CSV table of C-alpha atoms and ligand atoms in Angstrom, one decimal:
chain,number,residue,atom,x,y,z
A,214,MET,CA,-9.2,8.2,14.2
A,215,LYS,CA,-8.9,7.2,10.5
A,216,ALA,CA,-11.7,6.0,8.5
A,217,LYS,CA,-12.7,2.4,8.9
A,218,ALA,CA,-10.5,0.0,7.0
A,219,LYS,CA,-11.6,-1.0,3.4
A,220,GLU,CA,-13.9,-4.1,3.5
A,221,ILE,CA,-12.6,-6.9,1.2
A,222,SER,CA,-13.8,-10.3,0.1
A,223,PRO,CA,-12.1,-13.7,0.7
A,224,GLN,CA,-11.0,-13.7,-3.0
A,225,GLU,CA,-9.4,-10.3,-2.6
A,226,LEU,CA,-7.5,-11.5,0.5
A,227,ALA,CA,-6.3,-14.5,-1.5
A,228,GLY,CA,-4.9,-11.9,-4.0
A,229,ILE,CA,-3.3,-9.9,-1.3
A,230,ILE,CA,-1.7,-13.0,0.2
A,231,ARG,CA,-0.3,-14.0,-3.3
A,232,ARG,CA,1.3,-10.6,-3.6
A,233,HIS,CA,3.1,-10.7,-0.2
A,234,PRO,CA,5.8,-13.3,0.3
A,235,ARG,CA,6.2,-13.0,4.1
A,236,VAL,CA,2.8,-13.5,5.7
A,237,VAL,CA,2.3,-13.8,9.6
A,238,ALA,CA,-0.9,-14.4,11.5
A,239,LEU,CA,-1.7,-13.0,15.0
A,240,THR,CA,-4.6,-14.9,16.4
A,241,GLY,CA,-7.0,-14.4,19.4
A,242,ALA,CA,-9.8,-16.2,21.1
A,243,GLY,CA,-12.2,-15.5,18.2
A,244,ILE,CA,-10.5,-18.2,16.1
A,245,SER,CA,-11.4,-20.9,18.6
A,246,VAL,CA,-15.0,-19.9,19.3
A,247,GLU,CA,-16.2,-22.3,16.5
A,248,SER,CA,-14.3,-25.0,18.4
A,249,GLY,CA,-16.6,-24.4,21.3
A,250,ILE,CA,-14.3,-22.3,23.4
A,251,PRO,CA,-16.0,-18.9,24.2
A,252,ASP,CA,-13.9,-15.8,23.7
A,253,PHE,CA,-13.4,-13.3,26.6
A,254,ARG,CA,-15.1,-10.0,25.6
A,255,SER,CA,-18.0,-10.8,23.3
A,256,ALA,CA,-21.5,-11.1,24.8
A,257,GLY,CA,-21.4,-14.3,27.0
A,258,GLY,CA,-17.6,-14.4,27.0
A,259,LEU,CA,-15.6,-15.8,29.8
A,260,TRP,CA,-15.1,-12.4,31.4
A,261,SER,CA,-18.9,-11.9,31.7
A,262,ARG,CA,-18.9,-14.9,34.0
A,263,PHE,CA,-15.6,-14.7,35.7
A,264,ASP,CA,-14.5,-11.2,36.8
A,265,PRO,CA,-10.9,-11.0,35.6
A,266,MET,CA,-9.9,-9.0,38.6
A,267,GLU,CA,-10.8,-12.0,40.8
A,268,TYR,CA,-9.8,-14.8,38.4
A,269,ALA,CA,-7.2,-13.7,35.8
A,270,TYR,CA,-4.6,-11.9,37.9
A,271,ILE,CA,-1.6,-13.8,39.3
A,272,HIS,CA,-2.2,-12.1,42.8
A,273,ALA,CA,-5.8,-13.4,42.8
A,274,PHE,CA,-4.6,-16.9,42.0
A,275,ARG,CA,-2.0,-16.8,44.8
A,276,ARG,CA,-4.4,-15.2,47.3
A,277,ASN,CA,-7.4,-17.6,46.6
A,278,PRO,CA,-6.2,-20.6,44.5
A,279,ALA,CA,-9.3,-22.7,45.3
A,280,LYS,CA,-11.5,-20.0,43.8
A,281,VAL,CA,-9.4,-19.5,40.7
A,282,TRP,CA,-9.2,-23.3,40.2
A,283,ALA,CA,-13.0,-23.2,39.6
A,284,MET,CA,-12.4,-21.2,36.5
A,285,LEU,CA,-9.2,-23.2,35.6
A,286,LYS,CA,-11.1,-26.4,35.7
A,287,GLU,CA,-13.9,-25.1,33.5
A,288,MET,CA,-11.3,-23.8,31.0
A,289,ASP,CA,-9.5,-27.2,31.1
A,290,ALA,CA,-12.7,-29.0,30.3
A,291,LEU,CA,-13.5,-26.7,27.4
A,292,ILE,CA,-9.9,-27.0,26.0
A,293,THR,CA,-9.5,-30.7,26.4
A,294,GLY,CA,-13.0,-31.2,24.8
A,295,ALA,CA,-12.2,-28.9,21.8
A,296,ARG,CA,-11.0,-29.8,18.4
A,297,PRO,CA,-9.5,-27.5,15.7
A,298,ASN,CA,-12.1,-25.8,13.4
A,299,PRO,CA,-11.7,-25.0,9.7
A,300,ALA,CA,-10.0,-21.8,10.5
A,301,HIS,CA,-7.2,-23.5,12.4
A,302,TYR,CA,-6.9,-26.1,9.5
A,303,ALA,CA,-6.8,-23.3,6.9
A,304,LEU,CA,-3.8,-21.6,8.6
A,305,ALA,CA,-2.1,-24.9,8.9
A,306,GLU,CA,-2.7,-25.5,5.2
A,307,LEU,CA,-1.4,-21.9,4.3
A,308,GLU,CA,1.9,-22.7,6.2
A,309,ALA,CA,2.2,-26.1,4.5
A,310,ARG,CA,1.8,-24.6,1.1
A,311,GLY,CA,4.4,-21.8,1.9
A,312,PHE,CA,1.9,-18.9,2.2
A,313,LEU,CA,2.4,-18.4,6.0
A,314,ALA,CA,5.6,-18.1,7.9
A,315,GLY,CA,4.2,-18.5,11.4
A,316,ILE,CA,1.4,-17.8,13.8
A,317,ILE,CA,1.6,-15.6,17.0
A,318,THR,CA,-1.3,-16.8,19.1
A,319,GLN,CA,-2.7,-15.3,22.3
A,320,ASN,CA,-4.7,-18.5,22.8
A,321,VAL,CA,-3.5,-21.2,25.2
A,322,ASP,CA,-5.7,-24.0,23.7
A,323,ASN,CA,-3.1,-25.8,21.6
A,324,LEU,CA,-5.5,-25.9,18.7
A,325,HIS,CA,-3.1,-24.4,16.1
A,326,GLN,CA,-0.7,-27.3,16.9
A,327,ALA,CA,-3.5,-29.8,16.8
A,328,ALA,CA,-4.5,-28.6,13.4
A,329,GLY,CA,-0.9,-29.2,12.1
A,330,SER,CA,0.6,-25.7,12.3
A,331,LYS,CA,4.4,-26.0,12.9
A,332,ARG,CA,5.6,-22.5,13.7
A,333,VAL,CA,3.4,-21.3,16.6
A,334,VAL,CA,4.5,-18.7,19.0
A,335,GLU,CA,2.5,-19.2,22.3
A,336,TYR,CA,2.5,-15.6,23.4
A,337,HIS,CA,0.4,-16.5,26.6
A,338,GLY,CA,1.6,-20.0,27.2
A,339,ASN,CA,-0.2,-23.3,26.9
A,340,ALA,CA,-3.0,-24.4,29.3
A,341,LEU,CA,-2.3,-28.1,28.8
A,342,VAL,CA,1.1,-27.7,30.4
A,343,PHE,CA,1.3,-27.5,34.3
A,344,VAL,CA,4.1,-26.1,36.3
A,345,CYS,CA,4.9,-25.2,40.0
A,346,ASP,CA,4.3,-21.5,40.7
A,347,THR,CA,7.3,-21.6,43.0
A,348,CYS,CA,10.1,-23.9,41.6
A,349,ARG,CA,8.7,-24.0,38.0
A,350,GLY,CA,9.0,-27.8,38.1
A,351,CYS,CA,6.9,-29.5,35.4
A,352,HIS,CA,3.8,-31.5,36.4
A,353,PRO,CA,2.4,-33.7,33.6
A,354,ARG,CA,-1.4,-33.1,33.2
A,355,GLU,CA,-2.1,-36.9,33.5
A,356,SER,CA,-0.4,-36.9,37.0
A,357,LEU,CA,-2.9,-34.3,38.3
A,358,ASP,CA,-6.1,-35.0,40.1
A,359,PHE,CA,-8.5,-32.2,39.4
A,360,SER,CA,-11.0,-33.5,41.9
A,361,HIS,CA,-8.9,-32.1,44.8
A,362,THR,CA,-7.8,-28.6,44.0
A,363,PRO,CA,-5.8,-26.4,44.7
A,364,LEU,CA,-2.9,-28.7,43.8
A,365,TYR,CA,0.6,-28.5,45.4
A,366,CYS,CA,4.1,-29.3,44.3
A,367,LEU,CA,6.4,-31.4,46.5
A,368,CYS,CA,8.3,-28.1,47.2
A,369,GLY,CA,5.0,-26.7,48.7
A,370,GLY,CA,4.4,-24.4,45.8
A,371,LEU,CA,1.1,-24.1,43.9
A,372,VAL,CA,0.6,-26.1,40.8
A,373,ARG,CA,-0.8,-23.9,37.9
A,374,PRO,CA,-1.2,-24.0,34.2
A,375,ASP,CA,1.7,-22.6,32.3
A,376,VAL,CA,-0.2,-19.6,31.0
A,377,VAL,CA,0.4,-15.9,31.4
A,378,PHE,CA,-1.9,-14.4,34.1
A,379,PHE,CA,-2.5,-10.7,34.1
A,380,GLY,CA,0.3,-9.1,36.0
A,381,GLU,CA,2.9,-11.5,34.6
A,382,PRO,CA,5.4,-10.9,31.9
A,383,ILE,CA,5.3,-12.6,28.5
A,384,PRO,CA,7.8,-15.4,28.3
A,385,PRO,CA,11.0,-13.7,26.9
A,386,ALA,CA,11.6,-16.3,24.2
A,387,ALA,CA,8.0,-15.9,23.0
A,388,GLN,CA,8.2,-12.1,23.1
A,389,ALA,CA,11.4,-12.1,21.1
A,390,GLU,CA,10.2,-14.6,18.5
A,391,ALA,CA,6.9,-12.6,18.1
A,392,GLU,CA,8.7,-9.4,17.5
A,393,GLU,CA,11.0,-11.0,15.1
A,394,LEU,CA,8.1,-12.3,13.0
A,395,ALA,CA,6.2,-9.0,13.3
A,396,GLN,CA,9.3,-7.0,12.1
A,397,HIS,CA,10.0,-9.2,9.1
A,398,CYS,CA,6.5,-9.8,7.7
A,399,ASP,CA,5.0,-7.8,4.9
A,400,LEU,CA,1.5,-8.9,5.6
A,401,LEU,CA,0.0,-9.5,9.1
A,402,LEU,CA,-3.3,-11.3,9.3
A,403,VAL,CA,-5.0,-10.3,12.6
A,404,ILE,CA,-7.6,-12.9,13.2
A,405,GLY,CA,-10.2,-13.1,16.0
A,406,THR,CA,-8.7,-10.7,18.5
A,407,SER,CA,-10.2,-7.5,20.0
A,408,GLY,CA,-6.8,-5.9,20.2
A,409,GLU,CA,-7.6,-4.9,23.8
A,410,VAL,CA,-4.8,-6.5,25.7
A,411,ALA,CA,-1.1,-5.4,25.7
A,412,PRO,CA,1.5,-6.3,24.9
A,413,ALA,CA,0.0,-8.6,22.3
A,414,SER,CA,-2.0,-5.6,21.0
A,415,TYR,CA,1.3,-3.8,20.1
A,416,ILE,CA,2.2,-6.5,17.5
A,417,PRO,CA,0.1,-5.0,14.7
A,418,ALA,CA,1.7,-1.6,15.4
A,419,ILE,CA,5.2,-3.2,15.2
A,420,ALA,CA,4.4,-4.8,11.9
A,421,LYS,CA,2.9,-1.6,10.6
A,422,GLU,CA,6.2,0.3,11.6
A,423,TRP,CA,8.0,-2.2,9.4
A,424,ASN,CA,5.7,-1.4,6.5
A,425,ALA,CA,3.5,-4.5,6.7
A,426,VAL,CA,0.0,-4.5,5.4
A,427,ILE,CA,-2.5,-5.2,8.2
A,428,VAL,CA,-5.6,-7.4,7.3
A,429,GLU,CA,-8.2,-8.0,10.1
A,430,VAL,CA,-10.5,-11.1,10.0
A,431,ASN,CA,-13.2,-10.5,12.6
A,432,LEU,CA,-17.0,-10.8,13.2
A,433,GLU,CA,-17.0,-7.1,13.9
A,434,PRO,CA,-14.8,-4.0,13.7
A,435,THR,CA,-12.3,-3.5,16.6
A,436,ARG,CA,-10.2,-0.6,17.8
A,437,LEU,CA,-7.6,-1.7,15.2
A,438,THR,CA,-10.1,-1.4,12.3
A,439,TYR,CA,-10.2,2.3,12.8
A,440,SER,CA,-6.5,2.8,13.4
A,441,LEU,CA,-4.0,0.4,11.9
A,442,THR,CA,-5.9,-2.0,9.8
A,443,ASN,CA,-5.7,-1.6,6.0
A,444,HIS,CA,-8.3,-4.2,4.9
A,445,PHE,CA,-11.1,-5.7,6.9
A,446,LEU,CA,-12.6,-9.2,6.1
A,447,GLN,CA,-15.8,-9.3,8.1
A,448,GLY,CA,-17.3,-12.6,9.3
A,449,SER,CA,-16.4,-15.8,11.1
A,450,ALA,CA,-12.9,-17.1,10.6
A,451,GLY,CA,-14.1,-20.7,10.3
A,452,LYS,CA,-16.2,-19.8,7.2
A,453,LEU,CA,-13.9,-17.2,5.6
A,454,LEU,CA,-10.4,-18.7,5.9
A,455,PRO,CA,-11.3,-21.9,3.9
A,456,LEU,CA,-12.7,-19.5,1.2
A,457,VAL,CA,-9.5,-17.6,1.1
A,458,LEU,CA,-7.5,-20.9,0.8
A,459,GLN,CA,-9.8,-22.0,-2.1
A,460,ASP,CA,-8.6,-19.1,-4.2
A,461,LEU,CA,-4.9,-19.6,-3.6
B,135,APR,N1,-14.5,-15.3,13.8
B,135,APR,C1,-13.7,-14.2,13.9
B,135,APR,N2,-13.7,-13.3,15.0
B,135,APR,C2,-14.4,-13.7,16.0
B,135,APR,C3,-15.2,-14.9,16.0
B,135,APR,C4,-15.2,-15.7,14.9
B,135,APR,N3,-16.0,-16.9,14.8
B,135,APR,N4,-15.8,-15.0,17.3
B,135,APR,C5,-15.4,-13.9,18.0
B,135,APR,N5,-14.6,-13.1,17.2
B,135,APR,C6,-13.9,-11.9,17.6
B,135,APR,C7,-14.7,-11.0,18.5
B,135,APR,O1,-15.5,-10.1,17.7
B,135,APR,C8,-13.5,-10.2,19.2
B,135,APR,O2,-13.1,-9.1,18.5
B,135,APR,O3,-12.7,-12.3,18.4
B,135,APR,C9,-12.4,-11.3,19.3
B,135,APR,C10,-12.2,-11.9,20.6
B,135,APR,O4,-11.7,-10.9,21.5
B,135,APR,P1,-11.4,-11.2,23.0
B,135,APR,O5,-12.5,-12.0,23.6
B,135,APR,O6,-11.0,-9.9,23.6
B,135,APR,O7,-10.2,-12.2,22.9
B,135,APR,P2,-8.6,-11.8,22.7
B,135,APR,O8,-8.5,-10.7,21.8
B,135,APR,O9,-8.0,-13.1,22.3
B,135,APR,O10,-8.2,-11.5,24.2
B,135,APR,C11,-6.8,-11.3,24.3
B,135,APR,O11,-7.1,-11.1,26.7
B,135,APR,O12,-8.2,-12.0,28.5
B,135,APR,C12,-7.0,-11.9,27.9
B,135,APR,O13,-5.3,-13.6,27.9
B,135,APR,C13,-6.6,-13.3,27.4
B,135,APR,O14,-5.4,-14.0,25.4
B,135,APR,C14,-6.5,-13.2,25.9
B,135,APR,C15,-6.3,-11.7,25.7
């Protein structure tokens, strides 16, 4: 275990960004907390109310879809009611000004795109898109009546959000694009993720292998802070990222 990463200020992060021409961001649920979407593992997070073993695994959804739809409907209400926060807008502005090559997000809330980010790799899919679990046919969200769940496709299969449940693979295209971004960046901003869930948690290690500097933005240290991270900017992303932008 290495010593904890060096703590830096928003101004110092602006200087680091200016000195690195190929910056990529890896984001997790923490960046959307200030948009009203709870994260998963902080106190009061989603997994403190829904046991992931019973709600987040694909076999749990297939075995008891009515039960899992209770969580899916709660997530859908949170996501459709959420708006981007200053952290999302700051990353979109960094991209627009040429300081950010792309975002690899673990989030399924579409908030990076809503904030104007163009290159977004949806590593765990998008909860606003619905597909059939059997035939993969697309079911537009506006065609679905959530008052009668579970929902079924004409083929008889279960309709589900196009997200990656535990026990499912990462979409190959997303995995390939994420690895390409991680291998070619020289600075990886790891924002609002606990780094607990593989294979997304391997992305900082891939970037590090390709000599990238790793900077974490998080309310508190994570497992990465004592292993891979070079610099740690502690605090809320919604407050800190606009301050970084001010200094660029
Ligand atoms: N600003 C910065 N960081 C924050 C903020 C904030 N306002 N609020 C919370 N955080 C941090 C927490 O300290 C924590 O380290 O965000 C992190 C959220 O961690 P998790 O809840 O584990 O979320 P995440 O890392 O995205 O989970 C990864 O696990 O359950 C699966 O598929 C799900 O994509 C998710 C994956």
